[in-house]
Coordinates of C-alpha atoms and ligand atoms in Angstrom, one line a residue:
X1 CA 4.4 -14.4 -30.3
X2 CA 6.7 -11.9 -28.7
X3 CA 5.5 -10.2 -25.4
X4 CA 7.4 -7.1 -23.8
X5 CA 6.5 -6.3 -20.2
X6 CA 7.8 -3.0 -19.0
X7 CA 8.8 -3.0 -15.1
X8 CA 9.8 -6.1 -13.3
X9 CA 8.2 -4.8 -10.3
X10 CA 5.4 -7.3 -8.7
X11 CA 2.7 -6.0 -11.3
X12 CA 5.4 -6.6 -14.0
X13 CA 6.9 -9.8 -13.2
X14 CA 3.4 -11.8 -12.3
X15 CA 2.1 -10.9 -15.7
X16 CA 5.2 -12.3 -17.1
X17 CA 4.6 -15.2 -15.1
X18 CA 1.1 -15.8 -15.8
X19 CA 1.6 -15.3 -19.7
X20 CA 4.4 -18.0 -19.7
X21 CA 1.5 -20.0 -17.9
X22 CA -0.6 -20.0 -20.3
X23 CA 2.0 -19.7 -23.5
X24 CA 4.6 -21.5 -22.7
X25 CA 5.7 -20.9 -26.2
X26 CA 5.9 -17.4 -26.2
X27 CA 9.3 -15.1 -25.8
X28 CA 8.8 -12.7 -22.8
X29 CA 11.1 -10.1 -22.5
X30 CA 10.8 -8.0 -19.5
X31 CA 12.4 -4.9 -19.0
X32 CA 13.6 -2.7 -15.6
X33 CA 15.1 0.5 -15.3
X34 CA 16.3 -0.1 -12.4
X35 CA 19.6 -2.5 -11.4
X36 CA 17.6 -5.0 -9.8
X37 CA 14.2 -6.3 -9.7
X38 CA 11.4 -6.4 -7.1
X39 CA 10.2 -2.8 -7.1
X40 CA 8.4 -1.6 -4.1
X41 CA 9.3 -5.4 -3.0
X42 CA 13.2 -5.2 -1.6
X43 CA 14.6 -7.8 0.9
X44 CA 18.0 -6.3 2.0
X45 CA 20.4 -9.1 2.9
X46 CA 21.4 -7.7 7.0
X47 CA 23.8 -10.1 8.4
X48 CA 21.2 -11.9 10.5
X49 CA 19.1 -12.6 6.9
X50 CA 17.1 -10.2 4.9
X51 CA 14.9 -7.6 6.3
X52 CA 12.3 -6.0 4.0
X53 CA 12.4 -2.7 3.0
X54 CA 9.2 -2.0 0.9
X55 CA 6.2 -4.6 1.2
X56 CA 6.9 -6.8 4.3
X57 CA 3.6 -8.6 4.3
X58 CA 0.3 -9.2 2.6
X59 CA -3.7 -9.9 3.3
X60 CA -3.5 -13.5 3.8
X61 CA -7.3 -13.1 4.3
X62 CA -7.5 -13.1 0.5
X63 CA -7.7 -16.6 -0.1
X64 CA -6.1 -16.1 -4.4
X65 CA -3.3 -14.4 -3.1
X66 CA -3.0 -16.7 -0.7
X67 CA -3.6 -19.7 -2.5
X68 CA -1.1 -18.5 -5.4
X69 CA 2.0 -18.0 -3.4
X70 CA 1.5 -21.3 -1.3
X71 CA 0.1 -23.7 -3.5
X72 CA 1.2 -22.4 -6.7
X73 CA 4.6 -20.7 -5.8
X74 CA 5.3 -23.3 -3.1
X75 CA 6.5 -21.0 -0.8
X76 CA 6.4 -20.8 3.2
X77 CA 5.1 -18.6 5.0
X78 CA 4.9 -16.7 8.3
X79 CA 2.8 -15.6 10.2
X80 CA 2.9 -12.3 13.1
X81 CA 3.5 -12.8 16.7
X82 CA -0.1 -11.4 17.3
X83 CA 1.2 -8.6 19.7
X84 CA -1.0 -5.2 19.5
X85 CA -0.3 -2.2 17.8
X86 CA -0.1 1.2 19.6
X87 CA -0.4 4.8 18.6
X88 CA 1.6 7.6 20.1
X89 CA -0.8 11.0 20.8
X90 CA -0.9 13.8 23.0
X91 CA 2.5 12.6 24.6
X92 CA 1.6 9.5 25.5
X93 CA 2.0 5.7 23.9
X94 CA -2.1 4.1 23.9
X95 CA -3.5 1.2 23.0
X96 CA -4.7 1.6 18.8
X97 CA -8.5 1.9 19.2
X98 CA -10.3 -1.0 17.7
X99 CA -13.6 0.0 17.5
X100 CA -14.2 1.6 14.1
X101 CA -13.7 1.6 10.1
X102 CA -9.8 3.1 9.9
X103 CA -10.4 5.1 13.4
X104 CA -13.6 6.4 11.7
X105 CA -15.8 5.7 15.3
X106 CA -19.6 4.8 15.0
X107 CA -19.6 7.0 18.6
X108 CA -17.0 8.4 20.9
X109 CA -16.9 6.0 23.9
X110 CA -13.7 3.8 22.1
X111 CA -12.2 7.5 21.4
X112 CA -13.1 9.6 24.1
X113 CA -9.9 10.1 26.1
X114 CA -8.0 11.2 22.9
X115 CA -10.2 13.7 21.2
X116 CA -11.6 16.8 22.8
X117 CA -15.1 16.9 24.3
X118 CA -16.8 19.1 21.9
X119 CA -15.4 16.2 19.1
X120 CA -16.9 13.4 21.7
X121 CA -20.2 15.8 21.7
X122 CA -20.8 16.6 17.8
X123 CA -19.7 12.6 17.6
X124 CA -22.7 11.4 19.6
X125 CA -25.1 14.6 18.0
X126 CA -23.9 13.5 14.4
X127 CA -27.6 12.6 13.6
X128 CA -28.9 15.8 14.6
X129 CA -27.0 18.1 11.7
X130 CA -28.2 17.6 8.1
X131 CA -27.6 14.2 6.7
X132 CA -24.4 14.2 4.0
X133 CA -25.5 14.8 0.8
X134 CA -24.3 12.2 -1.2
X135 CA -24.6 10.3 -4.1
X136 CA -24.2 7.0 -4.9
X137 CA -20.8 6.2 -7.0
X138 CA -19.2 9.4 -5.8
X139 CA -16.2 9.7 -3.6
X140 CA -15.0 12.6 -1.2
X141 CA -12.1 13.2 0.7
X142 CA -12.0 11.3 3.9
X143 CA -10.0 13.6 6.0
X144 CA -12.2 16.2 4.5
X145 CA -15.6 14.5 5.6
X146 CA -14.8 13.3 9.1
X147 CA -13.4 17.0 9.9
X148 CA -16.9 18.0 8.7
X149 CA -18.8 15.6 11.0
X150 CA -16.6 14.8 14.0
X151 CA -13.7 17.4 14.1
X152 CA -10.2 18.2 12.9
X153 CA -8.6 16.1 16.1
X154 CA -10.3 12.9 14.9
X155 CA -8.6 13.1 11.8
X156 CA -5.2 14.4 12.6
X157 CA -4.6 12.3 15.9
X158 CA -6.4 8.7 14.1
X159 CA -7.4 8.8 10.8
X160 CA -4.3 10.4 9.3
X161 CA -2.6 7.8 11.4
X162 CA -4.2 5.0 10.6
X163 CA -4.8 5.4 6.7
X164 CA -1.2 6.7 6.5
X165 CA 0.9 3.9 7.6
X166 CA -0.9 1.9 4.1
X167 CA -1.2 5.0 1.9
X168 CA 1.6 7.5 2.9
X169 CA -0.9 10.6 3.1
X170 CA -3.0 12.2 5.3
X171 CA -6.8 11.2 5.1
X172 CA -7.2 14.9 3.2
X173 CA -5.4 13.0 0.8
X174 CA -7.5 9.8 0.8
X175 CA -10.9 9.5 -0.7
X176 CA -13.4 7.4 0.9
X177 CA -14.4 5.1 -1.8
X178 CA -10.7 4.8 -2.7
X179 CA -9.2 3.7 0.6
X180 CA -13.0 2.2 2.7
X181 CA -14.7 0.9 0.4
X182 CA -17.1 -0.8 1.9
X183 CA -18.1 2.6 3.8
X184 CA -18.4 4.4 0.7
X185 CA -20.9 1.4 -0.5
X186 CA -22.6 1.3 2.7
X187 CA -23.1 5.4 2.1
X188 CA -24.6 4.6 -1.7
X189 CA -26.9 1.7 0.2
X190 CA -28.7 4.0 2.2
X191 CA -29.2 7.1 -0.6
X192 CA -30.1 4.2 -2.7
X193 CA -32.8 3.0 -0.2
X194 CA -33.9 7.0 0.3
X195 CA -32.3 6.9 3.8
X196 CA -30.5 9.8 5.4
X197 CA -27.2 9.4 5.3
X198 CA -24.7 9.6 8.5
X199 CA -21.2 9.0 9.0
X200 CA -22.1 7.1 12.7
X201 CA -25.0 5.2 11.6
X202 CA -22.8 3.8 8.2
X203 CA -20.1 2.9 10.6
X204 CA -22.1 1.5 12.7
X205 CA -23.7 -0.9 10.0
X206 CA -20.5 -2.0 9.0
X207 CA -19.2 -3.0 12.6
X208 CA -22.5 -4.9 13.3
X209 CA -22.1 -7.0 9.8
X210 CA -18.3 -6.9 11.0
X211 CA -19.2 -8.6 14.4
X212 CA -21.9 -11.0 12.5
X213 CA -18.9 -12.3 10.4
X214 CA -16.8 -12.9 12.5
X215 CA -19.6 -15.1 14.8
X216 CA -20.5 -17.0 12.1
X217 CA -16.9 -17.7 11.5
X218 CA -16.6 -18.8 14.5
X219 CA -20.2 -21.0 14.6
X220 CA -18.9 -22.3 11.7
X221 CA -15.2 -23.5 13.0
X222 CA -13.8 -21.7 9.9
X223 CA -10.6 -19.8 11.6
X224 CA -9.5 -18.2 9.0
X225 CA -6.0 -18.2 10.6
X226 CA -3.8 -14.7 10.8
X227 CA -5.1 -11.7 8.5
X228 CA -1.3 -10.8 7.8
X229 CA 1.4 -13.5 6.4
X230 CA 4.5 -12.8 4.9
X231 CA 7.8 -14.9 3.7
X232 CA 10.7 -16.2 6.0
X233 CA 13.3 -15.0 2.9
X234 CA 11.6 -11.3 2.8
X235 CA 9.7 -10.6 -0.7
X236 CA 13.0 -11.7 -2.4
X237 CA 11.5 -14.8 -2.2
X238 CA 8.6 -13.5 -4.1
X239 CA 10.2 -11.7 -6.9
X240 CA 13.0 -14.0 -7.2
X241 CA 10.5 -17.4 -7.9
X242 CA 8.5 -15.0 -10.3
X243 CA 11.6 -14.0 -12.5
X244 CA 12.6 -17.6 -12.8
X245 CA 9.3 -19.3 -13.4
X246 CA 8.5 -16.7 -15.8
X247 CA 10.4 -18.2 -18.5
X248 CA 11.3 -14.2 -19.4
X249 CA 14.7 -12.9 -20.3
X250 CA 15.0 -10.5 -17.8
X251 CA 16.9 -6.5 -18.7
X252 CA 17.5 -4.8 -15.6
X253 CA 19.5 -0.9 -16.1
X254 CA 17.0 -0.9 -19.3
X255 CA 14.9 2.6 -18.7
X256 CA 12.2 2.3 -21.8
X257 CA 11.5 5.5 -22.7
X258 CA 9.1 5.5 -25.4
X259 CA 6.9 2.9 -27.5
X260 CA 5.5 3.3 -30.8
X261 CA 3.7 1.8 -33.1
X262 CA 5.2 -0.5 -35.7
X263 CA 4.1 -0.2 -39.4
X264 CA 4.2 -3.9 -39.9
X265 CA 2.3 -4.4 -36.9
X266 CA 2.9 -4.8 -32.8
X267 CA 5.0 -2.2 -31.0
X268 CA 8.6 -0.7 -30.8
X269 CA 10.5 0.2 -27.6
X270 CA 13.1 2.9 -27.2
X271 CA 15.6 2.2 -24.8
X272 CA 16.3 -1.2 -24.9
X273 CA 14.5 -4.4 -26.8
X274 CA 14.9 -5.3 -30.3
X275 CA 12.3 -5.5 -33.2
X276 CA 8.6 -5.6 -32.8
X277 CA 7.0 -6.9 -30.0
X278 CA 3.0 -8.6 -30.5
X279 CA 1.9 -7.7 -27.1
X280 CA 3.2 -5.0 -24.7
X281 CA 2.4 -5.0 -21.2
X282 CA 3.1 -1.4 -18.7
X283 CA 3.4 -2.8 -15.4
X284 CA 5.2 1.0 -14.6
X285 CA 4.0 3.4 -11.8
X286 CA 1.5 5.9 -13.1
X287 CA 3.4 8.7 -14.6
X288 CA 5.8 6.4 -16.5
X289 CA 2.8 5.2 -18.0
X290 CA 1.4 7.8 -18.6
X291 CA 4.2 8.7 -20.8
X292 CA 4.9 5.4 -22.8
X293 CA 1.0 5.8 -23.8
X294 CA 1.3 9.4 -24.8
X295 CA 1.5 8.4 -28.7
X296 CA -0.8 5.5 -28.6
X297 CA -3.5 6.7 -26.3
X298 CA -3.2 10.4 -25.2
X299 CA -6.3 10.2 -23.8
X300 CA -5.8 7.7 -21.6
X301 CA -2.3 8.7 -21.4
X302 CA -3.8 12.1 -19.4
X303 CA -6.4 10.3 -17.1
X304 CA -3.2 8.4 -16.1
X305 CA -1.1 11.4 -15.8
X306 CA -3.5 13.1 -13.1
X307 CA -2.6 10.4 -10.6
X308 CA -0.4 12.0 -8.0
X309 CA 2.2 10.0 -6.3
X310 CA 3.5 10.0 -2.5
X311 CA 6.7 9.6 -1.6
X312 CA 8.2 7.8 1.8
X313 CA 11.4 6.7 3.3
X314 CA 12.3 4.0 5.5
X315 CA 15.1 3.8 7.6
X316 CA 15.9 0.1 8.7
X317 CA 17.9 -0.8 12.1
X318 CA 18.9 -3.8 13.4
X319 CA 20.3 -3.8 17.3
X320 CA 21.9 -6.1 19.5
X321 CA 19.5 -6.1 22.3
X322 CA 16.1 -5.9 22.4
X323 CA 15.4 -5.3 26.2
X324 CA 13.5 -2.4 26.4
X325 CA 11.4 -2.4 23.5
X326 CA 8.1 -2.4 23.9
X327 CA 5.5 -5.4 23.2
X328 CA 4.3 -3.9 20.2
X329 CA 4.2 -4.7 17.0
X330 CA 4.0 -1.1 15.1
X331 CA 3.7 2.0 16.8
X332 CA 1.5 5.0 14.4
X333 CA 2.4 8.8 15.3
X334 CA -0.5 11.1 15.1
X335 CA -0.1 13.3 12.3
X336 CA -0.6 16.2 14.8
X337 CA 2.5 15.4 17.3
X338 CA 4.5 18.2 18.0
X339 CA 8.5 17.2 17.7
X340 CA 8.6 14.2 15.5
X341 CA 9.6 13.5 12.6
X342 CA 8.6 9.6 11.9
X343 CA 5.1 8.9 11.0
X344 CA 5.5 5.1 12.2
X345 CA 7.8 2.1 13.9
X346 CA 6.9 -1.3 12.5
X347 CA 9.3 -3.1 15.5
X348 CA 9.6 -6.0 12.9
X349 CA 11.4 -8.5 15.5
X350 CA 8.2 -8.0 17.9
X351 CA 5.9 -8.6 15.2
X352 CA 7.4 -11.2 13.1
X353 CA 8.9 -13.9 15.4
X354 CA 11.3 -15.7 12.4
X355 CA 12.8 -12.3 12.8
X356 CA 13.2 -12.2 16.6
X357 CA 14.5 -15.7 16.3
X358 CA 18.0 -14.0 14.8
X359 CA 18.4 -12.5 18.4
X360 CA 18.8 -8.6 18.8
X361 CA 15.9 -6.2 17.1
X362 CA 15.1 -5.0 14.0
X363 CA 13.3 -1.9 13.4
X364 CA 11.7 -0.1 10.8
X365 CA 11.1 3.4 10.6
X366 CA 8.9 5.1 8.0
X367 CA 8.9 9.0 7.0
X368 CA 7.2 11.2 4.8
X369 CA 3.3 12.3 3.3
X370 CA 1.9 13.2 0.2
X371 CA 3.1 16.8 -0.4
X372 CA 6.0 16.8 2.2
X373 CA 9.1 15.8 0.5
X374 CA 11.4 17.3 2.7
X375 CA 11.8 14.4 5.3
X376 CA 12.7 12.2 2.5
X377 CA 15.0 13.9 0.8
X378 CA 17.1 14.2 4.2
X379 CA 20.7 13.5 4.8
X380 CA 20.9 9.8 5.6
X381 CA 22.7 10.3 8.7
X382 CA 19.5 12.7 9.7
X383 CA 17.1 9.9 9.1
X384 CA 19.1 7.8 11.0
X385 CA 19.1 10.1 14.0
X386 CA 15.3 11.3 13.9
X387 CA 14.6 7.4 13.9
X388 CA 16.7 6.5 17.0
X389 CA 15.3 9.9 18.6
X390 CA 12.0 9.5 18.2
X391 CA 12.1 5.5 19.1
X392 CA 13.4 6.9 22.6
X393 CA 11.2 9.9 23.1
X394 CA 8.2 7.7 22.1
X395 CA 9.2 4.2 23.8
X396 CA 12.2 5.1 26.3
X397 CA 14.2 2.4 24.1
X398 CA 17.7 3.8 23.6
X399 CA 18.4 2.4 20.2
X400 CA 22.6 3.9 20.4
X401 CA 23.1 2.2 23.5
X402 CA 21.3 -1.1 22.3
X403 CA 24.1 -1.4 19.9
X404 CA 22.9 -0.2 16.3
X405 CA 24.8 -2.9 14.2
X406 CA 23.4 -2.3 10.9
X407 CA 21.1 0.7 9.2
X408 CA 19.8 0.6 5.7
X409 CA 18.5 4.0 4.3
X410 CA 15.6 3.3 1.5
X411 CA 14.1 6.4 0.1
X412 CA 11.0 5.5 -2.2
X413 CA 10.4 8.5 -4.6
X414 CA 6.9 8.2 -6.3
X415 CA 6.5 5.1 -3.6
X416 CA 2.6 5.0 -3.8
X417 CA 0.0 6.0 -5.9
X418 CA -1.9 8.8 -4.1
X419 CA -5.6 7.1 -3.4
X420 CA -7.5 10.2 -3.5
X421 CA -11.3 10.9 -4.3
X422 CA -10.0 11.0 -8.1
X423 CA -8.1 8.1 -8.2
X424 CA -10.7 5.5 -9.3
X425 CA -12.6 7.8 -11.7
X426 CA -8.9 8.4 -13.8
X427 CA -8.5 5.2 -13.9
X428 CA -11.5 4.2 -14.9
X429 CA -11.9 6.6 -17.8
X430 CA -8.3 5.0 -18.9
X431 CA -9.1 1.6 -18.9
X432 CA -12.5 2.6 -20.9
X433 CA -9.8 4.8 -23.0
X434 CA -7.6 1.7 -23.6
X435 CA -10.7 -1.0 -23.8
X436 CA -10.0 -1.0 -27.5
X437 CA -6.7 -2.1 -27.8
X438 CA -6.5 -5.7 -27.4
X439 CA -2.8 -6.0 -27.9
X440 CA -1.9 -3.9 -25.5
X441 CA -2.0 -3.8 -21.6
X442 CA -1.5 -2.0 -18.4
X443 CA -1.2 -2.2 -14.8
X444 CA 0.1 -2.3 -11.2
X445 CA -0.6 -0.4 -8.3
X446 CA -1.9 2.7 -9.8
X447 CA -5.1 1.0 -11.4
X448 CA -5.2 -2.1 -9.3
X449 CA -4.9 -0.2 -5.5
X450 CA -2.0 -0.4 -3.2
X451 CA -2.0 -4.1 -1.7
X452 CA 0.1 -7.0 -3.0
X453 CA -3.2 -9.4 -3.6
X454 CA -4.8 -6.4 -6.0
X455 CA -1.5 -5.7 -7.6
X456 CA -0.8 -9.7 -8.6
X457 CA -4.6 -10.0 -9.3
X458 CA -4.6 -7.0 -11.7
X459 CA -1.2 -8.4 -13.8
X460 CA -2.2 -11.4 -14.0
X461 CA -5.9 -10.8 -15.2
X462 CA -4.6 -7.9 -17.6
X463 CA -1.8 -10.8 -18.9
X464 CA -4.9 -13.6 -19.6
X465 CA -6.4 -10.9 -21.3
X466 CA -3.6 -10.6 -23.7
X467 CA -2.6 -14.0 -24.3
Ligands
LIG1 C1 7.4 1.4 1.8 C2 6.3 0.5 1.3 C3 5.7 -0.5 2.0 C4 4.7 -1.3 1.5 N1 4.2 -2.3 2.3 C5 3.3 -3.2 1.8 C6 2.8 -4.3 2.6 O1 3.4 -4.6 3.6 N2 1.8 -5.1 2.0 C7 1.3 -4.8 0.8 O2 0.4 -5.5 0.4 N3 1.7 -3.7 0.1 C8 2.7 -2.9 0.5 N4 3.1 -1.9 -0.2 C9 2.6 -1.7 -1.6 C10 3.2 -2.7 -2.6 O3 4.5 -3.0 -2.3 C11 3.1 -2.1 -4.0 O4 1.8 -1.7 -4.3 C12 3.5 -3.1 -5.1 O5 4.7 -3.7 -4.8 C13 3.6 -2.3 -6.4 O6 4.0 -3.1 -7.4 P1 4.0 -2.6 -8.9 O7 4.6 -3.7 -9.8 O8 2.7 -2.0 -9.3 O9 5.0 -1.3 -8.9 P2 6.6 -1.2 -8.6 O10 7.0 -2.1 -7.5 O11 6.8 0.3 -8.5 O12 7.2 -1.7 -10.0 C14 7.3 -0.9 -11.1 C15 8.7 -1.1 -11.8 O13 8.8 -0.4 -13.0 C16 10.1 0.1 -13.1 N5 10.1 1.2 -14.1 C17 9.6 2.4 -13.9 N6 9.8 3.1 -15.0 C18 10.4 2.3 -15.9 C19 10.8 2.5 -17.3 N7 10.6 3.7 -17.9 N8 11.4 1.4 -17.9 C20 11.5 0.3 -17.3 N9 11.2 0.0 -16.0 C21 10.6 1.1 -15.3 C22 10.4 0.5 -11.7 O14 11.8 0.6 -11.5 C23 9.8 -0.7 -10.9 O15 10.8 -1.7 -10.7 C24 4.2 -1.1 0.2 C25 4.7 -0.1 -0.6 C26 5.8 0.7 -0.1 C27 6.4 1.8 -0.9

């Protein structure tokens, strides 16, 4: 049986992996367009050892994905220092509110000194205009909702924040069900049970069976350990194990640019790969996708090509000093800020201490939302300035006099899929598009959502289902 996998991103690579599991016999061939593999996982090698430049960590709270890269991967990992993030508004550096579903309050009191009184007022009168109308299964724009019940300044000065740093747009961008999904389930719970529905009261359901949880957990003596992990090596260590356990022959500079049908049966690439292949899994980002199906399955090929992707850029430094940087792991910007041009600061050697352990600091700046290129197609030297600029506007910390030793530039085009209140319904219709073809499958972040434990889940179920 011969399988091609298109993409040797993480989606691409763990279904490779997982088929050679489970048919050791089979020939994988995987193929990248790109001259190396990893994807939106990229450990630059910086003197002091390799920073990440992509994913940097993952949800160790999700005990597969966990469980896979310890147990089955064998590999270490690391967990963060534990130090708070912060979010820069209104001038000022403050404490990242805790108290609510992605800076979505249940009332204003956690809020109140950042948003404006009439938004602390219409917070705390929610209940008193008409309940949303909403029905279950839906979604809606999250940016668009919370202006509609709280105010513009929640959204622009938290939400935006807050969803952004995952999903590089703003929360107009972002639908509910597609980004909280337990809010948007909470919302189908009570029109289900003929209940009014409110943004405060469904928020404040889901902190009260957040605090419950987290008391039994405790009750229980189940710490469940740090929420965050990542790897000592960066992701290379990842997508490095993957490639060589898979048993694939790995193409990298190999852009596939179409796939047909074979008459004797299976699939034919064009742009690299030799013969018919049985099985063909697209681990590519949506649009790609969207075009290798276009023959096979135009009509999943066009609920795949409405996905709309967001691009970012992240500019990493690494200094000779740290003294002066704040005790911070990440700092988020406000998407209403006047001046700036960064949207967030991971301070990686805060928040990771086998980084701080090289000596100096290493920073991480991030640029760019859906629909605003223009940051991330800047000059690299730009980039590089607006980062050390806005690190000392926002913390006082003079990155040029700390001694900037080493800068890396990465510019993701098309980075992430664009989780708006479309998203899952697209993707949906394609899988039920694709249902029928058994010998062929598709994945990664597009229909699996953003995080590294969906993505692997996703390739590795869509490669079982193949094999
Ligand atoms: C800046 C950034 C930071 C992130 N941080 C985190 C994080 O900390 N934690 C977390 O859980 N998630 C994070 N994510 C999300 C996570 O990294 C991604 O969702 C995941 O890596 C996507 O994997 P994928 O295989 O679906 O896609 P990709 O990594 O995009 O892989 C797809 C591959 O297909 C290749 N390809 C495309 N077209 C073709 C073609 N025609 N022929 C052959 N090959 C092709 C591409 O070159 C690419 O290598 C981050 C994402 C970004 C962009």
């Amino acid at each position: 049986m011969r399988y091609a996998v298109i993409g040797a991103g993480l989606a691409g690579l763990s279904a490779a992996y997982e088929i050679h599991q489970h048919a050791p016999e089979a020939a994988i061939e995987v193929f990248e367009a790109t001259d190396r593999i990893g994807g939106k996982m990229f450990s630059v090698p910086f003197h002091s050892g390799p920073v990440d430049m992509g994913a940097e960590a993952f949800l160790a709270r999700n005990q597969e994905a966990y469980a896979f890269f310890t147990e089955e991967l064998g590999l270490r990992t690391v967990t963060p220092s534990g130090l708070p993030s912060s979010v820069y508004m209104g001038g000022q550096l403050r404490p990242l509110p805790h108290a609510g579903m992605m800076g979505i309050p249940a009332d204003a009191e956690p809020i109140r000194e950042i948003i404006s009184e009439e938004s602390a007022r219409r917070i705390d009168a929610e209940a008193e205009q008409d309940p949303i109308p909403w029905t279950p299964g839906q979604d809606y724009s999250a940016g668009r909702l919370v202006r509609e019940r709280y105010g513009d300044d929640v959204v622009d000065r938290l939400v935006s924040a807050l969803l952004g740093g995952v999903y590089s747009c703003t929360a107009d961008d972002l639908g509910i069900r597609a980004t909280i999904p337990r809010l948007a389930a909470t919302f189908d719970a009570m029109a289900e049970a003929g209940e009014p529905v409110y943004l405060s009261a469904a928020v404040r359901r889901l902190l009260e069976k957040r605090a419950q949880a987290a008391g039994s957990a405790r009750g229980a003596g189940t710490g469940q350990g740090s929420v965050f992990a990542a790897f000592p090596g960066g992701y290379a260590e990842v997508y490095e194990t993957l490639a060589e356990r898979s048993g694939a022959r790995i193409f990298i500079d190999a852009f596939i640019t179409g796939l047909s049908r074979d008459p004797k049966g299976g699939y034919r690439l064009t742009g690299g790969g030799e013969g018919a292949y049985d099985r063909v899994i697209l681990a590519t980002p949506a649009p790609t996708t969207a075009l290798l199906l276009k023959g096979i399955a135009p009509e999943a090929a066009q609920h795949i090509a409405g996905i709309r992707l967001a691009s970012s850029a992240v500019v990493g430094m690494k200094f000779d000093t740290d003294e002066g940087l704040p005790q911070n792991s990440g700092i988020l910007i406000a998407a209403d800020e006047p001046g700036l041009h960064a949207k967030a600061f991971t301070l990686s050697s805060r928040k990771w201490p086998h980084l701080a352990e090289r000596g100096g600091a290493v920073v991480r700046a991030s640029f760019g939302r859906f629909g605003d290129d223009a940051l991330v197609r800047a000059e690299e030297d730009d980039l590089v300035d607006y980062a050390l600029d806005d690190l000392q506007a926002i913390t006082g910390f003079d990155g040029r006099a700390a001694g900037l030793s080493e800068i890396y530039v990465q510019r993701w085009f098309g980075g992430i899929p664009c989780f708006d209140e479309h998203i899952l319904e697209r993707v949906r219709q394609a899988k039920e598009a694709l249902a029928e073809i058994s010998d062929l499958g598709v994945t990664g972040a597009w229909a699996s959502g953003v995080g590294v434990p969906a993505v692997l889940a996703d390739a590795r179920r869509v490669a079982r289902r193949l094999v």
